[in-house]
Short mmCIF file of C-alpha atoms and ligand atoms in Angstrom, two decimals:
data_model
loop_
_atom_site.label_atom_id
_atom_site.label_comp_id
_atom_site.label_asym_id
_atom_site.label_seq_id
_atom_site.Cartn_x
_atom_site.Cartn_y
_atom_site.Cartn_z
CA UNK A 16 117.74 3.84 329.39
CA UNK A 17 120.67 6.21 330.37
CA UNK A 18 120.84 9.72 329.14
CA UNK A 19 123.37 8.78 326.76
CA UNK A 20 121.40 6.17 325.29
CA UNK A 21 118.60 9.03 325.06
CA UNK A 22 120.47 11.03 322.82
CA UNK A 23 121.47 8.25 320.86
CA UNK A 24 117.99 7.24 320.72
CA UNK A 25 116.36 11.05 319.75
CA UNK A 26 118.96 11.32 316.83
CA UNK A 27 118.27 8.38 315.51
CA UNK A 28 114.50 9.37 315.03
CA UNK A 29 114.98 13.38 314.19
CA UNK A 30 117.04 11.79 311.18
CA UNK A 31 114.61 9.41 310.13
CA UNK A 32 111.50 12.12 310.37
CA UNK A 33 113.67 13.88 307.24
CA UNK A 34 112.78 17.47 308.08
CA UNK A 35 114.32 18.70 304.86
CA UNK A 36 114.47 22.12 304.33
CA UNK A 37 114.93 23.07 300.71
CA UNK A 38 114.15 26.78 300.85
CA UNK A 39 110.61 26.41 300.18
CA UNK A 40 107.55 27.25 302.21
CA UNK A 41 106.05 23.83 302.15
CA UNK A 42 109.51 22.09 303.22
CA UNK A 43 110.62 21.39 306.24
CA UNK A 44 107.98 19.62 307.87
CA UNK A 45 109.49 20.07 311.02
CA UNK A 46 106.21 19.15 312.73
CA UNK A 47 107.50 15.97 312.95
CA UNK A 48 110.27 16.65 315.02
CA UNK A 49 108.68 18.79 316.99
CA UNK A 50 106.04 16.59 317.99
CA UNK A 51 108.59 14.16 318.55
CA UNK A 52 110.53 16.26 320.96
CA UNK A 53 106.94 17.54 322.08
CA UNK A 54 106.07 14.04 323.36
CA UNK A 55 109.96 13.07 324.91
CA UNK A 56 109.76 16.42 327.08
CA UNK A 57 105.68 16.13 328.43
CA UNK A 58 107.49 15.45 332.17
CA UNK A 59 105.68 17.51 335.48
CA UNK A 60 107.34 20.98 335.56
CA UNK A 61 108.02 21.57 331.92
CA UNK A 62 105.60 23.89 330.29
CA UNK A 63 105.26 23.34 326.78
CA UNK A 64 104.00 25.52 323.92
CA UNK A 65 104.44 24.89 320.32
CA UNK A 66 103.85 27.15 317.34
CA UNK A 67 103.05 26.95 313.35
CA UNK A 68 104.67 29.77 311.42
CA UNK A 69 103.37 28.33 308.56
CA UNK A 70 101.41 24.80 307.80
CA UNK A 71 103.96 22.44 309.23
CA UNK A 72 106.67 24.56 310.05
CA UNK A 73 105.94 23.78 313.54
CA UNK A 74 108.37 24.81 316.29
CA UNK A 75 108.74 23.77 319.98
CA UNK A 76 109.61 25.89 323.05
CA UNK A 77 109.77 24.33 326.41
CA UNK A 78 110.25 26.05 329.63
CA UNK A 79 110.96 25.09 333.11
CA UNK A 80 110.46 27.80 335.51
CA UNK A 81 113.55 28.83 337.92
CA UNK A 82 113.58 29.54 341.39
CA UNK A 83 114.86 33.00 341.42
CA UNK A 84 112.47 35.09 339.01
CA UNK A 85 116.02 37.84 339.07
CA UNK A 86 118.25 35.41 338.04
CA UNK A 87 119.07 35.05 334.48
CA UNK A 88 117.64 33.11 332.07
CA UNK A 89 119.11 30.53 329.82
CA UNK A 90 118.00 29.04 326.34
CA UNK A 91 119.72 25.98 324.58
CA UNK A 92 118.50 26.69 321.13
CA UNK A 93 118.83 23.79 318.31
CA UNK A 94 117.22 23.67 314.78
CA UNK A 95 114.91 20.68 313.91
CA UNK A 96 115.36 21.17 310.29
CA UNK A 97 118.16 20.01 308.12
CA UNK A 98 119.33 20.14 304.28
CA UNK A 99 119.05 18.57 301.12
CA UNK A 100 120.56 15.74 300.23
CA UNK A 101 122.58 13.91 297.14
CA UNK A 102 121.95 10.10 297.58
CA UNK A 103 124.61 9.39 295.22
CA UNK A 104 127.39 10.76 297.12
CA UNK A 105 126.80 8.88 300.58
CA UNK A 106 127.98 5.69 301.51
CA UNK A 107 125.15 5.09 303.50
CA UNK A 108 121.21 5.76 303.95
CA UNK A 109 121.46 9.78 304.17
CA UNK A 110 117.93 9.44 306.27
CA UNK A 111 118.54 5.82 308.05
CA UNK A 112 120.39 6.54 311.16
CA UNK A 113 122.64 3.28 311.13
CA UNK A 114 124.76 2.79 313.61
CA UNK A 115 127.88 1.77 312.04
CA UNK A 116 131.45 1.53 313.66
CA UNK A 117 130.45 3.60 316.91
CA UNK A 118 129.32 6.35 313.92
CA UNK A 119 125.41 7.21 313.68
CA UNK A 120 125.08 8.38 309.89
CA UNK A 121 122.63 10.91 308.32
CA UNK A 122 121.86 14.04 307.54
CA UNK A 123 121.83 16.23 310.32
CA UNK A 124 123.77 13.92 312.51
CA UNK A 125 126.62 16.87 312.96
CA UNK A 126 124.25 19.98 311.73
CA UNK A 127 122.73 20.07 314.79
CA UNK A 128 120.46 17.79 315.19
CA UNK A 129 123.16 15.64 317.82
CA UNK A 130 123.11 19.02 319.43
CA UNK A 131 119.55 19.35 319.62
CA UNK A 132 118.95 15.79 320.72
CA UNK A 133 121.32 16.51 323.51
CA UNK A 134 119.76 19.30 324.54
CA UNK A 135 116.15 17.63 325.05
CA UNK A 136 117.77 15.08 326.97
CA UNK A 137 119.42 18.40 329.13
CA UNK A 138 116.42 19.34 329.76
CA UNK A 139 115.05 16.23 330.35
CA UNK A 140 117.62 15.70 332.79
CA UNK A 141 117.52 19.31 334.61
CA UNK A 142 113.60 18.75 335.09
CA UNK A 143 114.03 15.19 336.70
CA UNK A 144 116.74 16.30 339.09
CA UNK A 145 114.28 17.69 341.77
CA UNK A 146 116.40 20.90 342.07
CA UNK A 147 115.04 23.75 340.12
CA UNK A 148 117.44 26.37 338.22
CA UNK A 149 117.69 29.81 339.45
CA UNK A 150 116.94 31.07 336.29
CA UNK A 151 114.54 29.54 333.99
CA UNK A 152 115.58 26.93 331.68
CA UNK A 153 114.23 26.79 328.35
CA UNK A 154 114.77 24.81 325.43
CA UNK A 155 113.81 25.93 322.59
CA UNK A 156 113.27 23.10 319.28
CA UNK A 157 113.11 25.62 315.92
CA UNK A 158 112.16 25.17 312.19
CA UNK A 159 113.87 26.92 309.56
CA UNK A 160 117.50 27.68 310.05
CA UNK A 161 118.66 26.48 307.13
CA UNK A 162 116.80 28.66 305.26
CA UNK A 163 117.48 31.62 307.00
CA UNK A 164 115.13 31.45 309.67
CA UNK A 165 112.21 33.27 308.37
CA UNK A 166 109.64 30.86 309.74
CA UNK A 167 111.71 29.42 312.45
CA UNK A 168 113.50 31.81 314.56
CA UNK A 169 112.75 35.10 312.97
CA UNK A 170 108.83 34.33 312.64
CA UNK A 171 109.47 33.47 316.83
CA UNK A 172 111.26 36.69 317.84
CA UNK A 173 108.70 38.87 315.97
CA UNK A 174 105.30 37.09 317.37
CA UNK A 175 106.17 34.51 320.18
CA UNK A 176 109.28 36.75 321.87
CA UNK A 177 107.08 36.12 325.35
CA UNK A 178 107.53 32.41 325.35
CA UNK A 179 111.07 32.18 323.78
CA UNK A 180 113.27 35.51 325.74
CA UNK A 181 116.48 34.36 327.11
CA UNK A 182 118.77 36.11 328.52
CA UNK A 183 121.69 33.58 327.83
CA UNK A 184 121.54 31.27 324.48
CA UNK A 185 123.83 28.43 323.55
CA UNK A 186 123.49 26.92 319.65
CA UNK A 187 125.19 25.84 316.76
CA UNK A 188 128.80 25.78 317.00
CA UNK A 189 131.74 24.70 319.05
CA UNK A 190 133.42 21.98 320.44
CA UNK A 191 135.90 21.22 318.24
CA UNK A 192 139.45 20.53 320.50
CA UNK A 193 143.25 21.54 319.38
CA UNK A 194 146.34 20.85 321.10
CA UNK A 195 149.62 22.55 321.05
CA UNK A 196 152.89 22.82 323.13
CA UNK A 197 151.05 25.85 324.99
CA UNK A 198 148.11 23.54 325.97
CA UNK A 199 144.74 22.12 325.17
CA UNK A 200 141.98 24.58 323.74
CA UNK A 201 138.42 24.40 323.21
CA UNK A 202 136.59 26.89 320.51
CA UNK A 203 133.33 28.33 321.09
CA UNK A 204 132.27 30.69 319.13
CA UNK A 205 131.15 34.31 320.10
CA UNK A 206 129.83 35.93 316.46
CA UNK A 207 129.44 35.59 312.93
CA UNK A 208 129.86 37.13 309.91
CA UNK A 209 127.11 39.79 308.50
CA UNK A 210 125.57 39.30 304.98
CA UNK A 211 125.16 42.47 303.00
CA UNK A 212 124.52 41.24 300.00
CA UNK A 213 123.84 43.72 296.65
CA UNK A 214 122.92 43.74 293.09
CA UNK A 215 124.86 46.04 291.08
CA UNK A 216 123.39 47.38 287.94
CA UNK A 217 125.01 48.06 285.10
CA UNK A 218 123.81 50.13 282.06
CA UNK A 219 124.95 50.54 278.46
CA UNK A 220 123.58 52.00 275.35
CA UNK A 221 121.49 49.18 272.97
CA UNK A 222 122.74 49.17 269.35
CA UNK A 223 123.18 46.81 266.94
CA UNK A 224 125.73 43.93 267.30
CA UNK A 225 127.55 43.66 263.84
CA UNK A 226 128.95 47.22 265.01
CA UNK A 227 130.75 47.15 268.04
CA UNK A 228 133.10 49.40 267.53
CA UNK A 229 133.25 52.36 270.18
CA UNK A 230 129.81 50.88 271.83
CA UNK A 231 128.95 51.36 275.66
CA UNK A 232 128.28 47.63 276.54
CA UNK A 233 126.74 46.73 279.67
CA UNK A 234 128.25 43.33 279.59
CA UNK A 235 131.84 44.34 278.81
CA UNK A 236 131.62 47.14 281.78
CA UNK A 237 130.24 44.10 284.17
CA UNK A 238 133.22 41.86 283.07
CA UNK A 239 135.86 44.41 284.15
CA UNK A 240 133.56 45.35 287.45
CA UNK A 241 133.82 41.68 287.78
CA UNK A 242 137.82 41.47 287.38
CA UNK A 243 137.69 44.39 289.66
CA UNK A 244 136.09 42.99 292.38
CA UNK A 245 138.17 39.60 292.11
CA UNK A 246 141.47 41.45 292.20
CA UNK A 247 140.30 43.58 295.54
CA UNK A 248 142.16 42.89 298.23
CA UNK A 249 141.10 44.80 301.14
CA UNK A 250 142.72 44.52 304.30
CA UNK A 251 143.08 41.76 307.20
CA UNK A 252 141.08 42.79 310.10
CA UNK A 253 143.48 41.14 313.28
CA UNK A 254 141.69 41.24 316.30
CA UNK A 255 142.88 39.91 319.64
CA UNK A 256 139.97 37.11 319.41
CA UNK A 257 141.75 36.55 316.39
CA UNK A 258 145.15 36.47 317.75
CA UNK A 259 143.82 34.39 320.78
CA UNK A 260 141.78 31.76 318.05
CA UNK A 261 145.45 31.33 316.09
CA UNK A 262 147.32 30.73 319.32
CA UNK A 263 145.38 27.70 319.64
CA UNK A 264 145.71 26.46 316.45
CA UNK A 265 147.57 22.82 316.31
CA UNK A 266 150.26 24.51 314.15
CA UNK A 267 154.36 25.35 314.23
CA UNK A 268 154.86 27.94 316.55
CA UNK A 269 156.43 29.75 313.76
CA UNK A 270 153.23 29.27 311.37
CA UNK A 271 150.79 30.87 314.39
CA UNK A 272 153.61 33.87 314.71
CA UNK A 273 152.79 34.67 311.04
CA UNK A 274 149.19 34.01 310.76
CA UNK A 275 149.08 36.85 313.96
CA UNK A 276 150.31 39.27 311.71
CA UNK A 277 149.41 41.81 308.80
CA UNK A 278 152.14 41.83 306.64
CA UNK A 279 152.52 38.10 307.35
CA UNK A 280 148.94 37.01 306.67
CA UNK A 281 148.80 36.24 303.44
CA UNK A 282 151.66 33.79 302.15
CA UNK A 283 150.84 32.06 306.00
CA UNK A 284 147.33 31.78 304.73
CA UNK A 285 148.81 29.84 301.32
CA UNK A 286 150.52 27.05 303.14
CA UNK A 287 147.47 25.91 305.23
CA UNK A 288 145.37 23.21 303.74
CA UNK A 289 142.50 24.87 301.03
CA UNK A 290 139.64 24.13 303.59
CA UNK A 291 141.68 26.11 306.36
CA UNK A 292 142.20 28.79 303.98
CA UNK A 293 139.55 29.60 302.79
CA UNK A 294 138.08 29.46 306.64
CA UNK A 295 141.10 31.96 308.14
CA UNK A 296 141.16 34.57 305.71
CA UNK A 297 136.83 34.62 306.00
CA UNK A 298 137.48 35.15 309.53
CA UNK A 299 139.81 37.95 308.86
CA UNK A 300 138.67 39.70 306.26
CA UNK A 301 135.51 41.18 304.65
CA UNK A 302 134.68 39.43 301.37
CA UNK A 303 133.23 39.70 297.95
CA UNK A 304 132.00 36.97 295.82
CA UNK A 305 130.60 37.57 292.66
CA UNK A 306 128.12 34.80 292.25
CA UNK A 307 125.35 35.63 289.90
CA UNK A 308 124.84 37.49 286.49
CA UNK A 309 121.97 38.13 284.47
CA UNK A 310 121.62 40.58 281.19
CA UNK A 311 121.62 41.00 277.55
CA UNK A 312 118.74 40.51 274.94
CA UNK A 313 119.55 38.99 272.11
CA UNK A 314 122.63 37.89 270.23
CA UNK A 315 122.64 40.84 267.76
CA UNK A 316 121.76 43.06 270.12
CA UNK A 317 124.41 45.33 272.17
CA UNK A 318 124.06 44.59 275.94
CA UNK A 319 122.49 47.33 277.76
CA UNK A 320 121.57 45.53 280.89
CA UNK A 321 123.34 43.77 283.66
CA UNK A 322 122.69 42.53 287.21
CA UNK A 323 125.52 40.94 289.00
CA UNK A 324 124.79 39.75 292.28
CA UNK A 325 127.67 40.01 294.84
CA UNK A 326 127.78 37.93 298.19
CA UNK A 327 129.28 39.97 300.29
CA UNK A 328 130.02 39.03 303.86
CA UNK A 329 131.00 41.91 306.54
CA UNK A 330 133.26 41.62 309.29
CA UNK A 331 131.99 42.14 313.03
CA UNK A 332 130.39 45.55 313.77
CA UNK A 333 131.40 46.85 310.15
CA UNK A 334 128.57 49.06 308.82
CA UNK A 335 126.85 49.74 304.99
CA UNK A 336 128.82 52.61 304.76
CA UNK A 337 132.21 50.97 305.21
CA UNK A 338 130.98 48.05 302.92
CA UNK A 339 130.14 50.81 300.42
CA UNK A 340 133.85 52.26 300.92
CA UNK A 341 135.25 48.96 299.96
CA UNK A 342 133.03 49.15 296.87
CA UNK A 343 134.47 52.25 295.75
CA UNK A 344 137.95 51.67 296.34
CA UNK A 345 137.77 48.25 294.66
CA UNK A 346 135.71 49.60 291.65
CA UNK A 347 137.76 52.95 290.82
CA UNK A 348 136.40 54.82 288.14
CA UNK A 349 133.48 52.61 287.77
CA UNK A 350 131.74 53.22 291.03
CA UNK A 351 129.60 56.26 289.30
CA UNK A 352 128.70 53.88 286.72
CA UNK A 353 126.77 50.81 289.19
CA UNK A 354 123.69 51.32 290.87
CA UNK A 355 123.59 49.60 293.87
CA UNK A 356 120.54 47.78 295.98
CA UNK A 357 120.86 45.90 298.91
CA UNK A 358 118.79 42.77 299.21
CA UNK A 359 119.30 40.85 301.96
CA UNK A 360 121.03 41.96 304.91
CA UNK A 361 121.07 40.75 309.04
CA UNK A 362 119.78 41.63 311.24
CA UNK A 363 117.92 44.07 309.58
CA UNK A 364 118.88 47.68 310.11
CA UNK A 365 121.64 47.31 312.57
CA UNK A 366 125.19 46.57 312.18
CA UNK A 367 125.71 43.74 310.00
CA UNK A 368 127.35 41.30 311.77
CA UNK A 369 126.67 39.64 315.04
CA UNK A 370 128.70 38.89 318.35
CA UNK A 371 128.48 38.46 321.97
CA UNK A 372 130.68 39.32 324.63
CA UNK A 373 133.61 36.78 325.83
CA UNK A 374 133.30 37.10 329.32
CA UNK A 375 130.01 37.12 332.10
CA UNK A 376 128.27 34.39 333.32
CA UNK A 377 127.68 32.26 330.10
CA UNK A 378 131.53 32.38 329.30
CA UNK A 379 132.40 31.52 332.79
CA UNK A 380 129.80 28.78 332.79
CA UNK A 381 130.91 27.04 329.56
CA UNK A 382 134.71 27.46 330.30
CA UNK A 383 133.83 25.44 333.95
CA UNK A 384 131.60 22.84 332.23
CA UNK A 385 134.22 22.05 329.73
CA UNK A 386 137.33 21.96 332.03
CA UNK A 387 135.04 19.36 333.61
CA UNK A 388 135.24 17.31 330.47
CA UNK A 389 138.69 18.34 329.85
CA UNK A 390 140.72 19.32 332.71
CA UNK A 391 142.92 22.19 332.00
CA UNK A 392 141.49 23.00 328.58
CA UNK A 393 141.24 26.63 327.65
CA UNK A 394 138.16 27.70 325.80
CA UNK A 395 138.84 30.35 322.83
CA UNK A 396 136.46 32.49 321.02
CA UNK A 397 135.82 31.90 317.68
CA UNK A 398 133.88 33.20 314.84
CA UNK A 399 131.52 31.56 312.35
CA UNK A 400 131.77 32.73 308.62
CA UNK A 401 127.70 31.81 307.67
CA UNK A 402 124.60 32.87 309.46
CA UNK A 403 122.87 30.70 312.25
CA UNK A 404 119.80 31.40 314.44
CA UNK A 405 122.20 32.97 316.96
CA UNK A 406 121.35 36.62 315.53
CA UNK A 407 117.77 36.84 316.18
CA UNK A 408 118.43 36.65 319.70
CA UNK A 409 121.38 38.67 319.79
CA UNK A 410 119.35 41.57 318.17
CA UNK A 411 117.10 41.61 321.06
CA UNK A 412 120.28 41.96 323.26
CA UNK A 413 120.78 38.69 324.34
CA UNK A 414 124.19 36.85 324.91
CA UNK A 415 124.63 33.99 322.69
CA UNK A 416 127.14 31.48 322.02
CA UNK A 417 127.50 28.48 319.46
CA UNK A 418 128.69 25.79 321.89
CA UNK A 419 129.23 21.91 322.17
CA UNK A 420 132.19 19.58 322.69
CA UNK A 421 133.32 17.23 320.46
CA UNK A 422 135.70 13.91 320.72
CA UNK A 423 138.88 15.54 320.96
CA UNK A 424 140.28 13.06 318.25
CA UNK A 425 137.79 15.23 315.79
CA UNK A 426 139.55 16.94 312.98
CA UNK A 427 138.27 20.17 312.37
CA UNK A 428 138.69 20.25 308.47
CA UNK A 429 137.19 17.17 307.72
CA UNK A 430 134.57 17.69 310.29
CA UNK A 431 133.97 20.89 308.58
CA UNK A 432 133.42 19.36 305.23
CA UNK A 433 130.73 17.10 306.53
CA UNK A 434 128.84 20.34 307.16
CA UNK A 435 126.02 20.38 304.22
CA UNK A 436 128.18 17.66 302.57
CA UNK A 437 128.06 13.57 302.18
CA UNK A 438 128.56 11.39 304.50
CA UNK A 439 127.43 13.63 307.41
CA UNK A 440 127.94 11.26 310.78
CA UNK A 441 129.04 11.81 314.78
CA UNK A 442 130.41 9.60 316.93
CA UNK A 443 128.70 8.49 319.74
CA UNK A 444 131.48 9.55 322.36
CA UNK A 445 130.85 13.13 321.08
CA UNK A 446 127.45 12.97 321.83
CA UNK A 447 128.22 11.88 325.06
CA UNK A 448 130.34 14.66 325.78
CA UNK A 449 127.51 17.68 324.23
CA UNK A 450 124.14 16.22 326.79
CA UNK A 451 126.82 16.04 329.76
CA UNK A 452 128.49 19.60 328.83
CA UNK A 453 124.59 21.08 328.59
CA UNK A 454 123.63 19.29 332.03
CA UNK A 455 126.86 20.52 333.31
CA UNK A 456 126.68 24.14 331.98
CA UNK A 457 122.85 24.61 333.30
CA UNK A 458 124.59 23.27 336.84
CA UNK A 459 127.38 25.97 336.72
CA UNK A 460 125.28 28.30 335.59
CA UNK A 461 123.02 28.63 338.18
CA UNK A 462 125.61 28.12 340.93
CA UNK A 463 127.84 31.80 339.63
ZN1 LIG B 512 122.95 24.31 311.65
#
């Protein structure tokens, strides 16, 4: 069987396994495709270990030693696990891995399991070539990203940091190709946004409700914090990644000149399609959702009680405190009246978002293995507006970047919408492209 055919082969059975992570502890049963994986990589030369976070939640780590104990290390880093599922939406078998019009079909065919099936068969590869890396090669098969990692990834760096360090770490998500009359582009990204997210508490005075007249109501307080926060519109943060990420963009010249700049940002950001929208301006800006409230007692009862949760999602390297400035600006005279908790942010206690350097080794090393795929294509540096795996190991100061390399005739957009969505497929040149582009990186690697 060829290593294409071996990717092919491993996606079709991570689908079927249907690790499906719904946020629960006894979800995920990624044991399955770990063991799978577990049993595809027992070659001479690979050292595997495996580890249980929790019953089930099994994740696999597999290491071949390099030559050169000084040289760095590198770790391709997939997630086994994927996400629900609504039958009724797909076309096709969500969990059935067809094969249908060059197209394999099912959940977690994009998010990642095609990228972690190409990896294994990297590895595979790397360990069967009879030249050893310089710096160790590890792959490293883990449960729980969808749900935030706390028995996948998180549970690995805090126990298991021995058998997982990397120096270097590719994951989850690049590839995707654009085109314009300044040349051919390939985005990789280099960060992601942080998560700060608070509960705001608002108090009122309880009194009865056929007497509202002059009351202090919680809810009423909470509706204008609400309007507030909706109306805020703080603003764009333009950095040259930025700049450099819109210059590739398959867009009028003019349209790029305009999305480059402040004052130009926002009616540019209007005439893009919704799903590009909504994408730019996250990458730009720091952002504010209002996405859950909970109060009151009782219809005749005066609200004196409201929690609003806000999703709010920082900006590279931008701290609490500024994230509290933007709260105060956007709430005015209300600010004294909110308490405030945070209660979930990442990494924990540092600055809230996540990125890694655009140049060294690992930059050089992805731009060659790409040009080798696509002569004379320019990778850019991009940034990803969830959370992904990628910040455990950047908090322990490693490099990491969320590679791959898709068909070129991919559009992002509707590629994007397959994320979490129906009708999640790849194509099987793309898959081709990701296991060479990991055998090739590994190669180029180890030569700089
Ligand atoms: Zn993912």
């Amino acid at each position: 069987m060829s290593k294409f055919n071996e990717t092919q082969e491993l996606l079709t059975q991570l689908i079927r396994n249907e690790c499906v992570n719904d946020g629960s502890v006894a979800s995920g049963h990624e044991y399955k495709n770990s063991d799978l994986l577990e049993g595809y990589l027992g070659l001479p030369g690979i050292k595997l270990d495996t580890f249980e976070s929790q019953p089930g939640r099994k994740s696999l780590v597999a290491r071949l030693e390099g030559s050169n104990p000084e040289a760095s290390s590198l770790c391709l880093m997939g997630h086994t696990d994927v996400v629900p599922v609504s039958p009724e939406g797909w076309k096709h078998d969500p969990f059935g891995a067809e094969l249908i019009d060059g197209e394999i079909w099912g959940r977690g065919a994009i998010d990642m399991l095609n990228l972690t099936a190409s990896m294994a068969v990297a590895m595979k590869q790397v360990a069967m070539s009879g030249s050893r890396p310089a710096g160790d090669l590890v792959f490293f098969a883990v449960a729980d990203e969808e749900a935030g990692g706390t028995y996948g990834a998180k549970y690995a760096v805090e126990n298991h940091w021995d058998l997982i360090a990397a120096d270097c770490v590719l994951t989850e998500y690049g590839g995707i190709q654009s085109e314009n009359e300044t040349g051919k582009f390939v985005l990789i990204n280099a960060g992601e946004k942080g998560v700060d997210w608070r509960r705001l508490i608002i108090k009122g005075k309880p009194g009865h409700g056929s007497r509202p007249y002059g009351a202090d109501n919680a809810l009423v307080k909470a509706a204008e914090i609400v309007r507030r926060i909706d109306q805020y519109r703080p603003n764009p943060v333009l950095t040259d990644q930025w700049k450099r990420r819109i210059d590739s963009l398959d867009l009028p010249a003019e349209l790029r000149s305009r999305l480059s700049s402040e004052a130009a940002l926002a009616e540019a950001l209007s005439e893009l399609d919704p799903g590009d929208a909504s994408f730019f301006h996250a990458c730009s800006h720091t952002t504010f959702s209002p996405n859950v409230i909970e109060g009151g007692t009782k219809t005749n009862t005066i609200c004196d009680h409201v929690e609003l949760h806000l999703d709010i999602r920082s900006l590279p390297g931008e701290t609490p405190d500024e994230i509290d400035a933007h709260l105060r600006t956007a709430l005015g005279d209300l600010y004294g009246e909110v308490e405030f908790e945070r209660f979930l942010d990442t990494p924990a206690n540092k600055e809230l978002a996540s990125s890694s350097e655009v140049k060294g080794k690992l930059w050089d090393s992805v731009a060659s293995a790409v040009q080798r795929a696509e002569p004379g294509a320019t990778i850019v540096p991009g940034l990803i507006t969830g959370g992904t795996d990628a910040r455990f190991y950047r908090e322990m100061g490693s490099q990491v970047l969320g590679a791959g390399l898709l068909n070129s005739n991919v559009d992002s957009s509707e590629f994007y919408s397959r994320f979490h969505g129906h009708n999640e497929r790849i194509d099987l040149h793309s898959l081709d492209l990701a296991t060479q582009l990991w055998i090739d990186v590994v190669d180029t690697f180890n030569q700089n």
